[in-house]
Structure formats: C-alpha cells, structure tokens
C-alpha cells in the first residue's frame, strides 16, 4: 500500500519538486497551495494522476486545514508525511520601517500555518493504524543566522525551530518524528535575485551561489522513507559556497 504525503506550498519551487520526487518514489501526494492552476500544473508533472490529489486553499485558515486532512483521509485512508513547506518573505527594509501588517503576515504563513497543519497531522498520526507519521518543517539558514533587514522572516524561522523541537518531543511516544529541513540557496524563482547580489552584513552586495532544487527533493524523499525508529531532528542542505557562518 502506497504511503501518503501532504505537501504545502506545492504550486512551485521546493514544494513542486518534492511532490514530483515523492510521486516518482511511489507515494500518494496531496498538493496544496493558494493557486489552483499552478497546483494542477504540478499534478501534471507527477508520476500518476491516481496517486495525486489537488486541494487549493490557505494554510492559515483553520477550517481549510481541517478539510485538507479530512479529504486526504477520505481519499487515501491515512497520512504518513506532512511537509510544511509553504512560506513567504517580506521586502528587506530597515527595522523601524516594518509595518505590523507585514510582520504578522509572515508570522501567520510561516508559523501559524505550519502549526495548524502539524496539529491536524498529529491528530491523524495518533489515531491511525499503524500509529505514527513524520513531519518535515521547512526551516532555513535564517533559523540560525539572519540576513540584514530580515526580522519577520528570521523570527518566523527561529520560531519554527521551537515548534519542530516540541513536535519531536511530544510525538516521541506515538512514533511521530519531526525534521527541520534548513535550506540555503536552492535555485528557485525566489533565489534568482541572488545572482545580481544580496546585501551582506558588512554593507557589500555579493552574488551568492545556489544549487539545484532537485537535491532538496531527494533529501525529502530520503527522510520520508526512513523507518519510524529513525529520527532526523535537523538536516541542513545548502550551496557549498553560500555564506552561512557569519553570513559572509
């Protein structure tokens, strides 16, 4: 029987590549994001339409998240993996120019959404047979070291670390594991700007190295396939020349 995964933010980038890779590895994949047309494009790239379900919506909407999991259970009968991938950033502006709306939006998508999805996943994991499941949370190098003018995003990713640790601890007795996947400069539409130069802590603008997002997808498939008695609390994957320690 195929295992079932839910991938948030699977309309593009890391989420899309991970969904395609999981599908090719034989997983059922449930694709969710806000853009239905892009989700259907992802579905067309997956291995089989029979093992793929699309459900468009907003992961910060509690009602939608509950529907996401109930419809997944109705279609596939269980959930084995939640990849909390959906996330947003905000323009890099001086701290004093940040608006409350901007800060709250980043926290809502990057932290509240993953909380809501993880809560529903845990409810399913505890009550299905066999019991258990795996959560992979998309962290960031910014969960460890900030970029200049990145307070909303950096705060959300530091908070993700706390959420991931709590999931790992509270899920331990129920065969629930949690991995924080910290990614640095995977080549997607969001990192294209890095070729033109990114602001560094010393005030310079420097082009930064990126790497093929397919390697992130391969890491997701690898972690997802591990048995329940193997946990990977932290997994960092990054361009080998990307500034990380000290951020350059």
PDB file of C-alpha atoms in Angstrom:
ATOM      1  CA  UNK A   1       0.000   0.000   0.000  1.00  0.00           C
ATOM      2  CA  UNK A   2       1.409   3.382  -1.006  1.00  0.00           C
ATOM      3  CA  UNK A   3       2.236   5.873   1.707  1.00  0.00           C
ATOM      4  CA  UNK A   4       0.554   9.275   1.659  1.00  0.00           C
ATOM      5  CA  UNK A   5       2.136  12.715   1.871  1.00  0.00           C
ATOM      6  CA  UNK A   6       0.721  16.223   2.159  1.00  0.00           C
ATOM      7  CA  UNK A   7       2.936  18.956   0.728  1.00  0.00           C
ATOM      8  CA  UNK A   8       2.028  22.572   1.430  1.00  0.00           C
ATOM      9  CA  UNK A   9       3.227  25.253  -0.943  1.00  0.00           C
ATOM     10  CA  UNK A  10       3.446  22.679  -3.736  1.00  0.00           C
ATOM     11  CA  UNK A  11       2.486  25.073  -6.517  1.00  0.00           C
ATOM     12  CA  UNK A  12       6.133  25.883  -7.321  1.00  0.00           C
ATOM     13  CA  UNK A  13       9.764  25.666  -6.230  1.00  0.00           C
ATOM     14  CA  UNK A  14      10.774  23.313  -3.445  1.00  0.00           C
ATOM     15  CA  UNK A  15       7.221  22.107  -2.849  1.00  0.00           C
ATOM     16  CA  UNK A  16       6.644  21.249  -6.504  1.00  0.00           C
ATOM     17  CA  UNK A  17       9.971  19.425  -6.901  1.00  0.00           C
ATOM     18  CA  UNK A  18       9.414  17.486  -3.672  1.00  0.00           C
ATOM     19  CA  UNK A  19       5.913  16.450  -4.726  1.00  0.00           C
ATOM     20  CA  UNK A  20       7.187  15.221  -8.089  1.00  0.00           C
ATOM     21  CA  UNK A  21      10.015  13.287  -6.429  1.00  0.00           C
ATOM     22  CA  UNK A  22       7.713  11.696  -3.839  1.00  0.00           C
ATOM     23  CA  UNK A  23       5.271  10.711  -6.582  1.00  0.00           C
ATOM     24  CA  UNK A  24       8.052   9.085  -8.587  1.00  0.00           C
ATOM     25  CA  UNK A  25       9.080   7.206  -5.438  1.00  0.00           C
ATOM     26  CA  UNK A  26       5.596   5.688  -5.241  1.00  0.00           C
ATOM     27  CA  UNK A  27       3.963   7.999  -2.707  1.00  0.00           C
ATOM     28  CA  UNK A  28       0.435   9.337  -2.836  1.00  0.00           C
ATOM     29  CA  UNK A  29       0.796  13.123  -2.930  1.00  0.00           C
ATOM     30  CA  UNK A  30      -1.720  15.697  -1.749  1.00  0.00           C
ATOM     31  CA  UNK A  31      -0.898  19.079  -3.240  1.00  0.00           C
ATOM     32  CA  UNK A  32      -1.992  22.266  -1.553  1.00  0.00           C
ATOM     33  CA  UNK A  33      -1.325  25.972  -2.007  1.00  0.00           C
ATOM     34  CA  UNK A  34      -3.418  29.016  -2.823  1.00  0.00           C
ATOM     35  CA  UNK A  35      -3.058  28.882  -6.641  1.00  0.00           C
ATOM     36  CA  UNK A  36      -5.224  26.106  -8.065  1.00  0.00           C
ATOM     37  CA  UNK A  37      -3.925  26.497 -11.619  1.00  0.00           C
ATOM     38  CA  UNK A  38      -0.294  26.102 -10.512  1.00  0.00           C
ATOM     39  CA  UNK A  39      -1.219  23.096  -8.361  1.00  0.00           C
ATOM     40  CA  UNK A  40      -2.775  21.372 -11.356  1.00  0.00           C
ATOM     41  CA  UNK A  41       0.420  22.065 -13.276  1.00  0.00           C
ATOM     42  CA  UNK A  42       2.374  20.344 -10.509  1.00  0.00           C
ATOM     43  CA  UNK A  43      -0.055  17.435 -10.635  1.00  0.00           C
ATOM     44  CA  UNK A  44       0.514  17.082 -14.387  1.00  0.00           C
ATOM     45  CA  UNK A  45       4.234  16.607 -13.689  1.00  0.00           C
ATOM     46  CA  UNK A  46       3.702  13.878 -11.091  1.00  0.00           C
ATOM     47  CA  UNK A  47       4.058  10.204 -11.878  1.00  0.00           C
ATOM     48  CA  UNK A  48       0.376   9.271 -11.825  1.00  0.00           C
ATOM     49  CA  UNK A  49      -2.924  11.120 -11.542  1.00  0.00           C
ATOM     50  CA  UNK A  50      -4.270   8.219  -9.488  1.00  0.00           C
ATOM     51  CA  UNK A  51      -1.862   8.894  -6.629  1.00  0.00           C
ATOM     52  CA  UNK A  52      -2.305  12.676  -6.730  1.00  0.00           C
ATOM     53  CA  UNK A  53      -4.925  14.969  -5.188  1.00  0.00           C
ATOM     54  CA  UNK A  54      -5.168  18.761  -5.501  1.00  0.00           C
ATOM     55  CA  UNK A  55      -6.829  20.921  -2.873  1.00  0.00           C
ATOM     56  CA  UNK A  56      -6.310  24.669  -3.131  1.00  0.00           C
ATOM     57  CA  UNK A  57      -6.578  26.834  -0.039  1.00  0.00           C
ATOM     58  CA  UNK A  58      -4.861  28.888   2.633  1.00  0.00           C
ATOM     59  CA  UNK A  59      -2.914  27.041   5.333  1.00  0.00           C
ATOM     60  CA  UNK A  60      -3.552  29.917   7.767  1.00  0.00           C
ATOM     61  CA  UNK A  61      -7.287  29.132   7.580  1.00  0.00           C
ATOM     62  CA  UNK A  62      -8.098  26.621  10.326  1.00  0.00           C
ATOM     63  CA  UNK A  63     -11.253  25.408   8.593  1.00  0.00           C
ATOM     64  CA  UNK A  64      -9.400  24.755   5.354  1.00  0.00           C
ATOM     65  CA  UNK A  65      -6.614  22.855   7.119  1.00  0.00           C
ATOM     66  CA  UNK A  66      -9.141  20.563   8.798  1.00  0.00           C
ATOM     67  CA  UNK A  67     -10.759  19.967   5.407  1.00  0.00           C
ATOM     68  CA  UNK A  68      -7.362  19.240   3.866  1.00  0.00           C
ATOM     69  CA  UNK A  69      -6.742  16.393   6.292  1.00  0.00           C
ATOM     70  CA  UNK A  70     -10.292  15.022   6.301  1.00  0.00           C
ATOM     71  CA  UNK A  71     -10.369  14.865   2.497  1.00  0.00           C
ATOM     72  CA  UNK A  72      -6.934  13.247   2.435  1.00  0.00           C
ATOM     73  CA  UNK A  73      -8.141  10.580   4.835  1.00  0.00           C
ATOM     74  CA  UNK A  74     -11.301  10.055   2.808  1.00  0.00           C
ATOM     75  CA  UNK A  75      -9.264   9.571  -0.382  1.00  0.00           C
ATOM     76  CA  UNK A  76      -6.211   7.647   0.844  1.00  0.00           C
ATOM     77  CA  UNK A  77      -7.104   6.324   4.304  1.00  0.00           C
ATOM     78  CA  UNK A  78      -4.043   7.584   6.186  1.00  0.00           C
ATOM     79  CA  UNK A  79      -1.302  10.227   6.279  1.00  0.00           C
ATOM     80  CA  UNK A  80       2.359   9.270   6.615  1.00  0.00           C
ATOM     81  CA  UNK A  81       4.128  12.555   5.898  1.00  0.00           C
ATOM     82  CA  UNK A  82       3.411  16.254   6.247  1.00  0.00           C
ATOM     83  CA  UNK A  83       5.902  18.537   4.511  1.00  0.00           C
ATOM     84  CA  UNK A  84       5.273  22.018   5.934  1.00  0.00           C
ATOM     85  CA  UNK A  85       6.841  23.861   3.036  1.00  0.00           C
ATOM     86  CA  UNK A  86       4.595  26.882   2.412  1.00  0.00           C
ATOM     87  CA  UNK A  87       6.214  30.165   3.331  1.00  0.00           C
ATOM     88  CA  UNK A  88       6.601  33.827   2.449  1.00  0.00           C
ATOM     89  CA  UNK A  89       9.213  36.524   2.846  1.00  0.00           C
ATOM     90  CA  UNK A  90       8.927  40.303   3.004  1.00  0.00           C
ATOM     91  CA  UNK A  91      10.840  43.185   1.409  1.00  0.00           C
ATOM     92  CA  UNK A  92      14.159  43.948   3.082  1.00  0.00           C
ATOM     93  CA  UNK A  93      13.561  47.279   4.816  1.00  0.00           C
ATOM     94  CA  UNK A  94      15.091  48.898   7.905  1.00  0.00           C
ATOM     95  CA  UNK A  95      13.594  47.562  11.134  1.00  0.00           C
ATOM     96  CA  UNK A  96      11.878  50.841  12.021  1.00  0.00           C
ATOM     97  CA  UNK A  97      10.053  50.860   8.695  1.00  0.00           C
ATOM     98  CA  UNK A  98       8.417  47.443   9.182  1.00  0.00           C
ATOM     99  CA  UNK A  99       4.648  47.555   9.398  1.00  0.00           C
ATOM    100  CA  UNK A 100       2.669  45.424  11.808  1.00  0.00           C
ATOM    101  CA  UNK A 101       0.720  44.021   8.855  1.00  0.00           C
ATOM    102  CA  UNK A 102       3.915  42.835   7.172  1.00  0.00           C
ATOM    103  CA  UNK A 103       5.285  41.238  10.328  1.00  0.00           C
ATOM    104  CA  UNK A 104       2.023  39.499  11.187  1.00  0.00           C
ATOM    105  CA  UNK A 105       1.550  38.165   7.642  1.00  0.00           C
ATOM    106  CA  UNK A 106       4.977  36.494   7.621  1.00  0.00           C
ATOM    107  CA  UNK A 107       4.416  35.013  11.087  1.00  0.00           C
ATOM    108  CA  UNK A 108       0.964  33.791  10.084  1.00  0.00           C
ATOM    109  CA  UNK A 109       2.090  31.977   6.926  1.00  0.00           C
ATOM    110  CA  UNK A 110       5.473  30.753   8.188  1.00  0.00           C
ATOM    111  CA  UNK A 111       4.495  29.730  11.725  1.00  0.00           C
ATOM    112  CA  UNK A 112       0.738  29.648  12.313  1.00  0.00           C
ATOM    113  CA  UNK A 113       0.140  27.708   9.082  1.00  0.00           C
ATOM    114  CA  UNK A 114       2.698  25.021   9.953  1.00  0.00           C
ATOM    115  CA  UNK A 115       1.249  24.801  13.475  1.00  0.00           C
ATOM    116  CA  UNK A 116      -2.276  24.249  12.163  1.00  0.00           C
ATOM    117  CA  UNK A 117      -1.127  21.617   9.670  1.00  0.00           C
ATOM    118  CA  UNK A 118       1.081  19.847  12.208  1.00  0.00           C
ATOM    119  CA  UNK A 119      -1.716  19.788  14.782  1.00  0.00           C
ATOM    120  CA  UNK A 120      -4.066  18.062  12.345  1.00  0.00           C
ATOM    121  CA  UNK A 121      -1.294  15.702  11.273  1.00  0.00           C
ATOM    122  CA  UNK A 122      -0.607  14.694  14.866  1.00  0.00           C
ATOM    123  CA  UNK A 123      -4.296  14.008  15.445  1.00  0.00           C
ATOM    124  CA  UNK A 124      -4.291  11.679  12.438  1.00  0.00           C
ATOM    125  CA  UNK A 125      -0.931  10.093  13.312  1.00  0.00           C
ATOM    126  CA  UNK A 126      -2.098   9.181  16.821  1.00  0.00           C
ATOM    127  CA  UNK A 127      -5.360   7.613  15.709  1.00  0.00           C
ATOM    128  CA  UNK A 128      -4.414   5.663  12.584  1.00  0.00           C
ATOM    129  CA  UNK A 129      -3.193   2.073  12.395  1.00  0.00           C
ATOM    130  CA  UNK A 130      -0.300   1.595  12.365  1.00  0.00           C
ATOM    131  CA  UNK A 131       0.157   4.650  14.540  1.00  0.00           C
ATOM    132  CA  UNK A 132       2.684   7.351  13.711  1.00  0.00           C
ATOM    133  CA  UNK A 133       3.972   9.560  10.941  1.00  0.00           C
ATOM    134  CA  UNK A 134       6.591  12.124  10.030  1.00  0.00           C
ATOM    135  CA  UNK A 135       6.612  15.912   9.824  1.00  0.00           C
ATOM    136  CA  UNK A 136       9.238  17.801   7.823  1.00  0.00           C
ATOM    137  CA  UNK A 137       9.286  21.529   8.521  1.00  0.00           C
ATOM    138  CA  UNK A 138      10.938  23.826   6.002  1.00  0.00           C
ATOM    139  CA  UNK A 139      13.293  25.913   8.092  1.00  0.00           C
ATOM    140  CA  UNK A 140      16.107  27.996   6.641  1.00  0.00           C
ATOM    141  CA  UNK A 141      19.659  29.065   7.243  1.00  0.00           C
ATOM    142  CA  UNK A 142      17.837  32.065   8.706  1.00  0.00           C
ATOM    143  CA  UNK A 143      16.705  29.812  11.547  1.00  0.00           C
ATOM    144  CA  UNK A 144      20.338  30.078  12.683  1.00  0.00           C
ATOM    145  CA  UNK A 145      21.840  33.265  11.229  1.00  0.00           C
ATOM    146  CA  UNK A 146      19.920  36.289   9.943  1.00  0.00           C
ATOM    147  CA  UNK A 147      20.399  38.340   6.846  1.00  0.00           C
ATOM    148  CA  UNK A 148      20.326  42.139   7.171  1.00  0.00           C
ATOM    149  CA  UNK A 149      16.829  43.647   7.348  1.00  0.00           C
ATOM    150  CA  UNK A 150      15.069  40.283   7.694  1.00  0.00           C
ATOM    151  CA  UNK A 151      13.353  40.447  11.095  1.00  0.00           C
ATOM    152  CA  UNK A 152       9.937  38.976  10.131  1.00  0.00           C
ATOM    153  CA  UNK A 153      11.348  36.011   8.205  1.00  0.00           C
ATOM    154  CA  UNK A 154      14.173  35.337  10.655  1.00  0.00           C
ATOM    155  CA  UNK A 155      11.826  35.496  13.654  1.00  0.00           C
ATOM    156  CA  UNK A 156       9.427  33.079  11.961  1.00  0.00           C
ATOM    157  CA  UNK A 157      12.188  30.580  11.194  1.00  0.00           C
ATOM    158  CA  UNK A 158      13.692  30.755  14.689  1.00  0.00           C
ATOM    159  CA  UNK A 159      10.190  30.045  15.982  1.00  0.00           C
ATOM    160  CA  UNK A 160       9.919  27.113  13.584  1.00  0.00           C
ATOM    161  CA  UNK A 161      12.901  25.574  15.373  1.00  0.00           C
ATOM    162  CA  UNK A 162      10.972  25.672  18.652  1.00  0.00           C
ATOM    163  CA  UNK A 163       7.880  24.224  17.025  1.00  0.00           C
ATOM    164  CA  UNK A 164       9.928  21.415  15.458  1.00  0.00           C
ATOM    165  CA  UNK A 165      11.576  20.511  18.759  1.00  0.00           C
ATOM    166  CA  UNK A 166       8.221  20.400  20.526  1.00  0.00           C
ATOM    167  CA  UNK A 167       6.728  18.183  17.834  1.00  0.00           C
ATOM    168  CA  UNK A 168       9.671  15.811  18.095  1.00  0.00           C
ATOM    169  CA  UNK A 169       9.411  15.649  21.881  1.00  0.00           C
ATOM    170  CA  UNK A 170       5.633  15.408  22.184  1.00  0.00           C
ATOM    171  CA  UNK A 171       5.380  12.909  19.342  1.00  0.00           C
ATOM    172  CA  UNK A 172       8.097  10.560  20.542  1.00  0.00           C
ATOM    173  CA  UNK A 173       5.772   8.177  22.383  1.00  0.00           C
ATOM    174  CA  UNK A 174       3.495   7.893  19.355  1.00  0.00           C
ATOM    175  CA  UNK A 175       6.052   7.072  16.630  1.00  0.00           C
ATOM    176  CA  UNK A 176       5.848  10.654  15.367  1.00  0.00           C
ATOM    177  CA  UNK A 177       9.105  12.241  14.239  1.00  0.00           C
ATOM    178  CA  UNK A 178       9.876  15.772  13.135  1.00  0.00           C
ATOM    179  CA  UNK A 179      12.706  17.074  10.979  1.00  0.00           C
ATOM    180  CA  UNK A 180      13.617  20.699  10.445  1.00  0.00           C
ATOM    181  CA  UNK A 181      15.000  20.946   6.933  1.00  0.00           C
ATOM    182  CA  UNK A 182      17.203  24.042   6.731  1.00  0.00           C
ATOM    183  CA  UNK A 183      17.803  25.023   3.114  1.00  0.00           C
ATOM    184  CA  UNK A 184      20.318  27.547   1.859  1.00  0.00           C
ATOM    185  CA  UNK A 185      20.004  28.986  -1.637  1.00  0.00           C
ATOM    186  CA  UNK A 186      18.198  26.237  -3.537  1.00  0.00           C
ATOM    187  CA  UNK A 187      17.724  27.563  -7.068  1.00  0.00           C
ATOM    188  CA  UNK A 188      14.095  28.643  -7.465  1.00  0.00           C
ATOM    189  CA  UNK A 189      12.351  31.759  -8.744  1.00  0.00           C
ATOM    190  CA  UNK A 190      12.806  33.239  -5.270  1.00  0.00           C
ATOM    191  CA  UNK A 191      16.601  32.951  -5.374  1.00  0.00           C
ATOM    192  CA  UNK A 192      17.109  34.351  -8.878  1.00  0.00           C
ATOM    193  CA  UNK A 193      17.894  37.743  -7.331  1.00  0.00           C
ATOM    194  CA  UNK A 194      20.979  36.256  -5.678  1.00  0.00           C
ATOM    195  CA  UNK A 195      22.789  36.253  -8.999  1.00  0.00           C
ATOM    196  CA  UNK A 196      22.580  40.065  -9.014  1.00  0.00           C
ATOM    197  CA  UNK A 197      23.866  40.442  -5.477  1.00  0.00           C
ATOM    198  CA  UNK A 198      22.484  40.177  -1.953  1.00  0.00           C
ATOM    199  CA  UNK A 199      23.139  42.612   0.863  1.00  0.00           C
ATOM    200  CA  UNK A 200      25.752  41.283   3.307  1.00  0.00           C
ATOM    201  CA  UNK A 201      26.287  42.256   6.972  1.00  0.00           C
ATOM    202  CA  UNK A 202      29.290  44.430   6.094  1.00  0.00           C
ATOM    203  CA  UNK A 203      27.219  46.504   3.656  1.00  0.00           C
ATOM    204  CA  UNK A 204      28.523  44.909   0.451  1.00  0.00           C
ATOM    205  CA  UNK A 205      26.299  43.374  -2.191  1.00  0.00           C
ATOM    206  CA  UNK A 206      27.567  39.976  -3.230  1.00  0.00           C
ATOM    207  CA  UNK A 207      26.323  37.391  -5.697  1.00  0.00           C
ATOM    208  CA  UNK A 208      25.619  34.130  -3.887  1.00  0.00           C
ATOM    209  CA  UNK A 209      25.922  30.534  -5.059  1.00  0.00           C
ATOM    210  CA  UNK A 210      22.816  28.415  -5.495  1.00  0.00           C
ATOM    211  CA  UNK A 211      22.266  24.694  -6.068  1.00  0.00           C
ATOM    212  CA  UNK A 212      19.782  22.505  -7.903  1.00  0.00           C
ATOM    213  CA  UNK A 213      16.489  22.246  -6.020  1.00  0.00           C
ATOM    214  CA  UNK A 214      16.306  18.574  -7.079  1.00  0.00           C
ATOM    215  CA  UNK A 215      18.765  17.818  -4.274  1.00  0.00           C
ATOM    216  CA  UNK A 216      16.315  19.207  -1.721  1.00  0.00           C
ATOM    217  CA  UNK A 217      13.590  16.995  -3.162  1.00  0.00           C
ATOM    218  CA  UNK A 218      15.916  13.984  -2.916  1.00  0.00           C
ATOM    219  CA  UNK A 219      16.569  14.816   0.738  1.00  0.00           C
ATOM    220  CA  UNK A 220      12.831  14.977   1.416  1.00  0.00           C
ATOM    221  CA  UNK A 221      12.304  11.560  -0.198  1.00  0.00           C
ATOM    222  CA  UNK A 222      15.182  10.089   1.786  1.00  0.00           C
ATOM    223  CA  UNK A 223      13.970  11.404   5.140  1.00  0.00           C
ATOM    224  CA  UNK A 224      10.387  10.433   4.379  1.00  0.00           C
ATOM    225  CA  UNK A 225      11.394   6.837   3.631  1.00  0.00           C
ATOM    226  CA  UNK A 226      13.176   6.263   6.934  1.00  0.00           C
ATOM    227  CA  UNK A 227      11.549   3.819   9.374  1.00  0.00           C
ATOM    228  CA  UNK A 228       9.655   5.120  12.393  1.00  0.00           C
ATOM    229  CA  UNK A 229      12.500   4.239  14.773  1.00  0.00           C
ATOM    230  CA  UNK A 230      14.888   6.597  12.971  1.00  0.00           C
ATOM    231  CA  UNK A 231      14.633  10.351  13.607  1.00  0.00           C
ATOM    232  CA  UNK A 232      16.447  13.194  11.845  1.00  0.00           C
ATOM    233  CA  UNK A 233      15.904  16.240  14.056  1.00  0.00           C
ATOM    234  CA  UNK A 234      17.909  18.582  11.843  1.00  0.00           C
ATOM    235  CA  UNK A 235      19.012  18.411   8.211  1.00  0.00           C
ATOM    236  CA  UNK A 236      20.887  21.307   6.601  1.00  0.00           C
ATOM    237  CA  UNK A 237      21.373  21.376   2.842  1.00  0.00           C
ATOM    238  CA  UNK A 238      22.961  24.359   1.134  1.00  0.00           C
ATOM    239  CA  UNK A 239      25.122  25.577  -1.700  1.00  0.00           C
ATOM    240  CA  UNK A 240      28.667  24.740  -0.656  1.00  0.00           C
ATOM    241  CA  UNK A 241      29.862  28.295  -1.315  1.00  0.00           C
ATOM    242  CA  UNK A 242      26.867  30.099   0.157  1.00  0.00           C
ATOM    243  CA  UNK A 243      27.743  32.409   3.044  1.00  0.00           C
ATOM    244  CA  UNK A 244      26.395  30.908   6.247  1.00  0.00           C
ATOM    245  CA  UNK A 245      28.814  31.141   9.188  1.00  0.00           C
ATOM    246  CA  UNK A 246      28.799  34.879   9.771  1.00  0.00           C
ATOM    247  CA  UNK A 247      26.783  35.287   6.573  1.00  0.00           C
ATOM    248  CA  UNK A 248      29.904  36.293   4.693  1.00  0.00           C
TER     249      UNK A 248
END
